[in-house]
N, CA, C and O of each residue as an XYZ file, in Angstrom:
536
protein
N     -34.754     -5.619     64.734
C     -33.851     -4.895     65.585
C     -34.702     -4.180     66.636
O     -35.693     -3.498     66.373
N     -34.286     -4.374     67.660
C     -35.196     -3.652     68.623
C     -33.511     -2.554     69.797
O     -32.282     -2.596     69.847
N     -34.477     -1.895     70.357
C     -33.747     -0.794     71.525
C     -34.447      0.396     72.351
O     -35.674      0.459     72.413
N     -33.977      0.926     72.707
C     -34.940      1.887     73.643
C     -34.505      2.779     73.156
O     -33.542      2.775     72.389
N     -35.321      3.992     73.615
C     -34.651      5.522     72.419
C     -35.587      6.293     73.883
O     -36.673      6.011     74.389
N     -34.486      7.413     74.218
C     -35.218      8.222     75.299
C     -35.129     10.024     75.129
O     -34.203     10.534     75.759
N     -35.620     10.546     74.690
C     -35.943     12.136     74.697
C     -34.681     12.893     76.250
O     -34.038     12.360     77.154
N     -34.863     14.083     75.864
C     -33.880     14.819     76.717
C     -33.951     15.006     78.296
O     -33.114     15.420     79.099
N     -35.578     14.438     78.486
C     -36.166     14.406     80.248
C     -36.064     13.156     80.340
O     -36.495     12.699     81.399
N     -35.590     12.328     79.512
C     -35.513     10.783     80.044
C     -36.805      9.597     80.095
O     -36.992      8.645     80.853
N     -37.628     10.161     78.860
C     -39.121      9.906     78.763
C     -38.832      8.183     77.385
O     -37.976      8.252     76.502
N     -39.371      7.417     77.496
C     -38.942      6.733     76.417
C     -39.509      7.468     75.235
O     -40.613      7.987     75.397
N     -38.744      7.622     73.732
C     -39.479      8.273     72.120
C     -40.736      7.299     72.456
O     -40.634      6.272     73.128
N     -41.967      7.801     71.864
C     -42.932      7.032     71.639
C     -42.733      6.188     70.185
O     -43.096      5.042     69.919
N     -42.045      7.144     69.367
C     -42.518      6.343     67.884
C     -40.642      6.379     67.314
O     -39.683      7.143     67.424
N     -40.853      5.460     66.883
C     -39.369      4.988     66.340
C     -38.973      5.947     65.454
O     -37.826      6.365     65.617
N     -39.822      6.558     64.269
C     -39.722      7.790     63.487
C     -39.212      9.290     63.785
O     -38.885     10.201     63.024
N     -39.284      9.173     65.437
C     -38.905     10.775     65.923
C     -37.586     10.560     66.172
O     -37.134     11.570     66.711
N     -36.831      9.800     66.047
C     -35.556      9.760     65.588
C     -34.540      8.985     64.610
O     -33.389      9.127     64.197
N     -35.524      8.161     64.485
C     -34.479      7.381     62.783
C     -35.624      7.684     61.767
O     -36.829      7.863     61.945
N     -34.925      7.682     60.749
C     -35.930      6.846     59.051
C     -34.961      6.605     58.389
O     -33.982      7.300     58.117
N     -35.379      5.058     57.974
C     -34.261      4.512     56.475
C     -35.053      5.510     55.383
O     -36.215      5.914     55.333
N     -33.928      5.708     54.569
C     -33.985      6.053     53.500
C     -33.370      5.311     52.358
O     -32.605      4.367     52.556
N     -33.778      5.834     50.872
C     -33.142      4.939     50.585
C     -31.601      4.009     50.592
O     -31.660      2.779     50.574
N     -30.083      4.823     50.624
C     -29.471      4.721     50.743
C     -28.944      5.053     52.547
O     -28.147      4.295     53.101
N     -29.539      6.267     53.257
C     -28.785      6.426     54.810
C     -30.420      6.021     55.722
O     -31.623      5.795     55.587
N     -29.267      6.162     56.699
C     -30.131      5.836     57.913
C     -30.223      6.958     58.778
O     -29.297      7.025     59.587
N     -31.380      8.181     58.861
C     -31.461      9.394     59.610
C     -31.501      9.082     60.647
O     -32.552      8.555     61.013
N     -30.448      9.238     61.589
C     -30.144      8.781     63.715
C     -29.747      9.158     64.016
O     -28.604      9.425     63.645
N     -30.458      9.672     65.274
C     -30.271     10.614     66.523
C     -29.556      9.253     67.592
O     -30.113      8.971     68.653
N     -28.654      8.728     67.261
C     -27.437      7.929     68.020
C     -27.313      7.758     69.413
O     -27.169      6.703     70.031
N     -27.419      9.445     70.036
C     -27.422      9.749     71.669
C     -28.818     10.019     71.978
O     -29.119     10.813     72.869
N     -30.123      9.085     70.936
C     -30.797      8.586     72.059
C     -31.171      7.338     72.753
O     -32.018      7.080     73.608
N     -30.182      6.563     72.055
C     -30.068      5.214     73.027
C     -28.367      5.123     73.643
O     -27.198      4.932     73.310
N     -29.355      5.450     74.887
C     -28.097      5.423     75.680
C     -27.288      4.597     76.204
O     -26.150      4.882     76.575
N     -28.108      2.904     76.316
C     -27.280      2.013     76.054
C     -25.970      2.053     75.440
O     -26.241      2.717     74.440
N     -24.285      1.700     75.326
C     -23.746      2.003     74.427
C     -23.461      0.572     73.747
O     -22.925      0.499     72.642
N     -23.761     -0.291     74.306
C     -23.648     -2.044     73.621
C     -24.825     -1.964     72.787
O     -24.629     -2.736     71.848
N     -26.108     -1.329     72.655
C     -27.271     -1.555     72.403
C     -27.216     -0.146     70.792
O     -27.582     -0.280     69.625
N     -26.761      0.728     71.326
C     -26.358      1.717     69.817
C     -25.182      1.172     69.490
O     -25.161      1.315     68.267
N     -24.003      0.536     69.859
C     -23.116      0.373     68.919
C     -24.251     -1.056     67.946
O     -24.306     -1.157     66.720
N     -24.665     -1.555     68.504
C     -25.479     -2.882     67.856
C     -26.635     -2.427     66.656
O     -26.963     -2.810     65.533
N     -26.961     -1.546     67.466
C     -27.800     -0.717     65.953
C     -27.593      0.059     64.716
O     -28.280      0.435     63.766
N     -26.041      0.172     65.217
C     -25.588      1.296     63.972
C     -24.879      0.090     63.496
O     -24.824      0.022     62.268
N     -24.234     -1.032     64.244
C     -24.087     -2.272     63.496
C     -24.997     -2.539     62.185
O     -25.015     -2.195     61.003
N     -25.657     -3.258     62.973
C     -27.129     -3.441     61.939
C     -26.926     -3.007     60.919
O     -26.450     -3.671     59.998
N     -27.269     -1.666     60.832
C     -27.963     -0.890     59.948
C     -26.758     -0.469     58.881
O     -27.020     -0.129     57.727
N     -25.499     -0.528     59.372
C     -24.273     -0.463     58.062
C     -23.290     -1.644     57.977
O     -22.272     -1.519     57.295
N     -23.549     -2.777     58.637
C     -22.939     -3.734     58.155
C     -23.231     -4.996     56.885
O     -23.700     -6.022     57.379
N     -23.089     -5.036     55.846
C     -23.560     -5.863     54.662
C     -23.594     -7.506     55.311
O     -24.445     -8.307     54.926
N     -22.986     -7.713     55.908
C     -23.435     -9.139     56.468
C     -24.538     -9.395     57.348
O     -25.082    -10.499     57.310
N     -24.892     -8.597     58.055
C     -26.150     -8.353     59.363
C     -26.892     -7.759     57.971
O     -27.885     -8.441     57.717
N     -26.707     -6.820     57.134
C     -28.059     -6.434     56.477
C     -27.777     -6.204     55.227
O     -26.837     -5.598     54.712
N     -28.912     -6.882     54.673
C     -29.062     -6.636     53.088
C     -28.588     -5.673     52.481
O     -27.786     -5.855     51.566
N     -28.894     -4.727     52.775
C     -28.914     -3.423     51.993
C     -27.973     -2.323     52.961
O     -28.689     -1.331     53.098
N     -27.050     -2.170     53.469
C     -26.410     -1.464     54.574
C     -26.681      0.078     54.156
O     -26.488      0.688     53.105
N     -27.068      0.354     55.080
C     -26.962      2.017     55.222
C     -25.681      2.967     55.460
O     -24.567      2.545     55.772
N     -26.037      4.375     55.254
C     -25.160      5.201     55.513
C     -25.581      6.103     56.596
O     -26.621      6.745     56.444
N     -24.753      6.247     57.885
C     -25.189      6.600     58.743
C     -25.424      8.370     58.982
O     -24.476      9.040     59.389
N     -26.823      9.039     58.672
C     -26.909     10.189     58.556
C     -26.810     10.774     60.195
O     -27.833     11.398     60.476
N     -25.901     10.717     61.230
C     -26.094     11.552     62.377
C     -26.606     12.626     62.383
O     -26.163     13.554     61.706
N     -27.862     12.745     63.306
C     -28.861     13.783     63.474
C     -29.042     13.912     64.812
O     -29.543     12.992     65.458
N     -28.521     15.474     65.582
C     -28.709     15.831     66.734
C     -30.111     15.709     67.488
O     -31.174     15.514     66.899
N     -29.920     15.904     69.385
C     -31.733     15.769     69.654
C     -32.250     17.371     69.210
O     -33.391     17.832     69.252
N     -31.297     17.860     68.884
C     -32.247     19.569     68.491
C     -32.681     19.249     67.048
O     -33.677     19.870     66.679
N     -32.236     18.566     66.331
C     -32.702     18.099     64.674
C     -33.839     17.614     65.145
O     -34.974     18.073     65.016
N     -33.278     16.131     66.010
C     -35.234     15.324     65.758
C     -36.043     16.105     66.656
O     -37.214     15.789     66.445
N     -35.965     17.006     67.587
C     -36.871     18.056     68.321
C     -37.741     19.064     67.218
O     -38.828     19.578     67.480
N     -36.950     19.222     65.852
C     -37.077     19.603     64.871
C     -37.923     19.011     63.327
O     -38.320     19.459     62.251
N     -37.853     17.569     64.178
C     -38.487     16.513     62.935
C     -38.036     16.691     62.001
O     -38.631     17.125     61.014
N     -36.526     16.322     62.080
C     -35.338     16.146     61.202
C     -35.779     14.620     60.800
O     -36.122     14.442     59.631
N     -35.785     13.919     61.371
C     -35.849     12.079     61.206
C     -37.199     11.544     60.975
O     -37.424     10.349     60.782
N     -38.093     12.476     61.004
C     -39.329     12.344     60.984
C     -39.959     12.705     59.261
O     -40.988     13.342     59.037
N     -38.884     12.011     58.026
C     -38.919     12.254     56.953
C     -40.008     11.262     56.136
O     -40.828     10.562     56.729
N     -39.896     11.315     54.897
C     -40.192     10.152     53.784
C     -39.844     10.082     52.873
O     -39.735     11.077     52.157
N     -39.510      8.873     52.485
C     -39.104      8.423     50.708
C     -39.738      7.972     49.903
O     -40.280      6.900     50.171
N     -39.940      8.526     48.675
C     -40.423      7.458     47.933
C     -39.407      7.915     46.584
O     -38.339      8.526     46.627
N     -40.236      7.327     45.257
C     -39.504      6.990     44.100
C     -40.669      7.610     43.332
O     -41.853      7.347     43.543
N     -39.990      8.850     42.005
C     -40.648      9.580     41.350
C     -41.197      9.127     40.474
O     -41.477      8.031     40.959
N     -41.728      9.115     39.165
C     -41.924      8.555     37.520
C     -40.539      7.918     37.200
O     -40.323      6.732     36.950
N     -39.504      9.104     37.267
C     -38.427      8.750     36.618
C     -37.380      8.092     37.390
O     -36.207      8.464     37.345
N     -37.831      7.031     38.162
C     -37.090      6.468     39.465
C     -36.104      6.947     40.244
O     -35.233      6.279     40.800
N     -36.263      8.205     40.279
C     -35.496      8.797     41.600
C     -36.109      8.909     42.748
O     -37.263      9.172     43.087
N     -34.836      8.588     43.449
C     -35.135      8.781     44.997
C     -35.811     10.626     45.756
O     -35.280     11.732     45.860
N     -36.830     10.209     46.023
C     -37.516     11.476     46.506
C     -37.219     11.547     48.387
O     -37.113     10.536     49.083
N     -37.154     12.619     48.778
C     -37.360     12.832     50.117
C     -38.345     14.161     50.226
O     -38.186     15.249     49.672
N     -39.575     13.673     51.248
C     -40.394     14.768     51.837
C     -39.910     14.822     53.269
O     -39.735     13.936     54.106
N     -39.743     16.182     53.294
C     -39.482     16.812     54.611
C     -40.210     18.200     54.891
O     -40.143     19.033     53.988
N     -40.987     18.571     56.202
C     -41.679     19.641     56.673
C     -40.494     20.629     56.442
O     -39.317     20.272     56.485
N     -41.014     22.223     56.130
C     -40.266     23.449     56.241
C     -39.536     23.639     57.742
O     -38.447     24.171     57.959
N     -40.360     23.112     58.605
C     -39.151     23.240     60.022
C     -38.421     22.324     59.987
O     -37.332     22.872     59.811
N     -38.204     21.002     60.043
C     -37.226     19.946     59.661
C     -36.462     20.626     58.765
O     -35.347     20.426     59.247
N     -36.189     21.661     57.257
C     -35.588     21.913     56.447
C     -35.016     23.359     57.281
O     -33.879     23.706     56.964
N     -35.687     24.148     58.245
C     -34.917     25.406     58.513
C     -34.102     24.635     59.902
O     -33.446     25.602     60.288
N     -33.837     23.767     60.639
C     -33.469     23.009     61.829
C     -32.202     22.271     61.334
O     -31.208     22.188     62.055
N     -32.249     21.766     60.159
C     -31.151     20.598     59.824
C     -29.585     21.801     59.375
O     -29.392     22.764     58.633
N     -28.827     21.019     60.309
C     -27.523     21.389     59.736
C     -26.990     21.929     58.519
O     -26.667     20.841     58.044
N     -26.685     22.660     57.744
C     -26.398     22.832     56.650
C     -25.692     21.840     55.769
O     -26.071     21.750     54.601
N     -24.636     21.031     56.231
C     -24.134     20.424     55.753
C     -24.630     19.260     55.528
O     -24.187     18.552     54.623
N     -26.105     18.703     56.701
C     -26.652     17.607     56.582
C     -27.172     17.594     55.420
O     -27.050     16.713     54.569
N     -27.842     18.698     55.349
C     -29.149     19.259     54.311
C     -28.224     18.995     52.890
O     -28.681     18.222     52.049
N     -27.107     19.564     52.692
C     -26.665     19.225     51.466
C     -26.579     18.496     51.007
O     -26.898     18.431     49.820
N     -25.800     16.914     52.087
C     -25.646     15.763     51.736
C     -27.080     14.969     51.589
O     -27.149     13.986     50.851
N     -27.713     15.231     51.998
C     -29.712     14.895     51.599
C     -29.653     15.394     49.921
O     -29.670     14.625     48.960
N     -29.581     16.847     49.873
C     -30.286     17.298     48.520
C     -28.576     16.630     47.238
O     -28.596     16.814     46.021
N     -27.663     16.096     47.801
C     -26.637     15.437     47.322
C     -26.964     14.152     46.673
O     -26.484     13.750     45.613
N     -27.853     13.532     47.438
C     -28.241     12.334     47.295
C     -29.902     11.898     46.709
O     -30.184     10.865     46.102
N     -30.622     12.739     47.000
C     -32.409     12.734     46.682
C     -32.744     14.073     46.386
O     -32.242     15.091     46.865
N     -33.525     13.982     45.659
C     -34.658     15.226     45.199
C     -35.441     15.420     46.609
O     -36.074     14.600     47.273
N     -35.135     16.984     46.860
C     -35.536     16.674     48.528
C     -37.364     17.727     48.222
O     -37.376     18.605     47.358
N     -38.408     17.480     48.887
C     -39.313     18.366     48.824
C     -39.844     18.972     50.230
O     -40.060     18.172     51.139
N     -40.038     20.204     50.420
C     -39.889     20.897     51.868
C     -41.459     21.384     51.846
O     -41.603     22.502     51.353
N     -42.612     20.760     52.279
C     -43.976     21.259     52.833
C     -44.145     21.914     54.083
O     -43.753     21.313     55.083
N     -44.728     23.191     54.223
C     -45.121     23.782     55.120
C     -46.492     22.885     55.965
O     -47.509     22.579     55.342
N     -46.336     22.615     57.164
C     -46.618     21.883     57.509
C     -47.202     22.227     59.091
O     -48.078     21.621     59.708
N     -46.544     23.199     59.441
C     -46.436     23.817     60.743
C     -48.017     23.612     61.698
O     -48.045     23.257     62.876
N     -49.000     23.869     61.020
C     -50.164     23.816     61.608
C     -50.201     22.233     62.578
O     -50.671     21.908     63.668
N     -49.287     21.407     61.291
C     -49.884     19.951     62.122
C     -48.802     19.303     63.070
O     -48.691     18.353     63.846
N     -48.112     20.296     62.596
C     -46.708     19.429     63.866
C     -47.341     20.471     64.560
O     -47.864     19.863     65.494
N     -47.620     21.635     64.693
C     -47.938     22.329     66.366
C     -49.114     21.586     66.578
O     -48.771     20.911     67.549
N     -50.035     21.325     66.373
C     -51.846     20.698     66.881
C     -51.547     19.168     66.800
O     -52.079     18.458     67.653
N     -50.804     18.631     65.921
C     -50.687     16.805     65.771
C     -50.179     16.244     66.616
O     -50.620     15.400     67.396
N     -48.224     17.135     66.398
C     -47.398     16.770     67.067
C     -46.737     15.859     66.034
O     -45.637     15.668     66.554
N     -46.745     15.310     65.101
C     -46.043     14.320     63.777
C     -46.034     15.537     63.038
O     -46.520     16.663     63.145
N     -45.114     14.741     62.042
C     -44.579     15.711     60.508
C     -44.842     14.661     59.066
O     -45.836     13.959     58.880
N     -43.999     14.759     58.421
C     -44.231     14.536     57.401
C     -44.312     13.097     57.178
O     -45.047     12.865     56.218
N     -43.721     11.811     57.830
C     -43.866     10.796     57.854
C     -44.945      9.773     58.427
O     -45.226      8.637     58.043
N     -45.538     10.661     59.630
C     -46.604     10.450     60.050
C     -48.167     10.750     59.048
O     -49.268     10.233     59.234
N     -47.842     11.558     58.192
C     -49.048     11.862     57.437
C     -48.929     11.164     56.226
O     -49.650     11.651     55.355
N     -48.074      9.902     55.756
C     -48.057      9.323     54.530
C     -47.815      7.577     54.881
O     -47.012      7.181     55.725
N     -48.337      7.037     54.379
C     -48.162      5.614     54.793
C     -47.487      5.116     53.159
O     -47.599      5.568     52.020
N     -46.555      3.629     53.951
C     -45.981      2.713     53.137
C     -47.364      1.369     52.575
O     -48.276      0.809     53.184
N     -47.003      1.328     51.548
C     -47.864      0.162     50.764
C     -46.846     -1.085     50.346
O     -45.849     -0.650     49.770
N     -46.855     -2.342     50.478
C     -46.295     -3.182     50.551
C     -46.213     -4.451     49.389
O     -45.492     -5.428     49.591
């Protein structure tokens, strides 16, 4: 699946992560940043239709003040006891909607790292500092 994703000055996102991450079950998206509307209705296609995709998602809508927040800029993995884990930075957790946040800690064991030093000097959060193994 490909698309363009553009920040609030009209800059293209550099990294696909500063506004989506699959998770296990939803899909964290900032929606109004592809402004295309044939090109986001096609992606939110994708990503929750069971015939276009294996595994369909649930679409977590996340504002540009969330991913400004590194709301979408999460990670998953799977504990000992095969639950679904989510890491998310302490600003991503004080930024997210309340109600988002619930339906997260509704669904995954959520864990909130202070992190602040490296999103101010890095500029990434919590997804940027953990890699997938295949």
């Amino acid at each position: 699946m490909t698309f363009s994703a553009y920040d609030r000055k009209g800059n293209n996102i550099y990294h696909t992560d500063c506004m989506l991450t699959l998770l296990h079950d939803h899909a964290v998206l900032c929606v109004t940043t592809i402004k295309d509307k044939r090109e986001r209705k096609r992606v939110c296609l994708e990503l929750t239709n069971p015939p276009l995709n294996e595994k369909p998602y649930q679409i977590l809508e996340v504002t540009r003040d969330e991913i400004e927040g590194m709301c979408a800029n999460m990670f998953n993995l799977v504990d000992n006891e095969g639950r679904n884990v989510i890491i998310m930075s302490d600003r991503a957790r004080r930024t997210y909607d309340p109600d988002k946040f619930r339906e997260l800690q509704e669904n995954y064991r959520v864990l909130v790292a202070n992190i602040d030093m490296i999103e101010h000097v890095g500029g990434g959060s919590t997804r940027c500092m953990l890699a997938e193994k295949f």
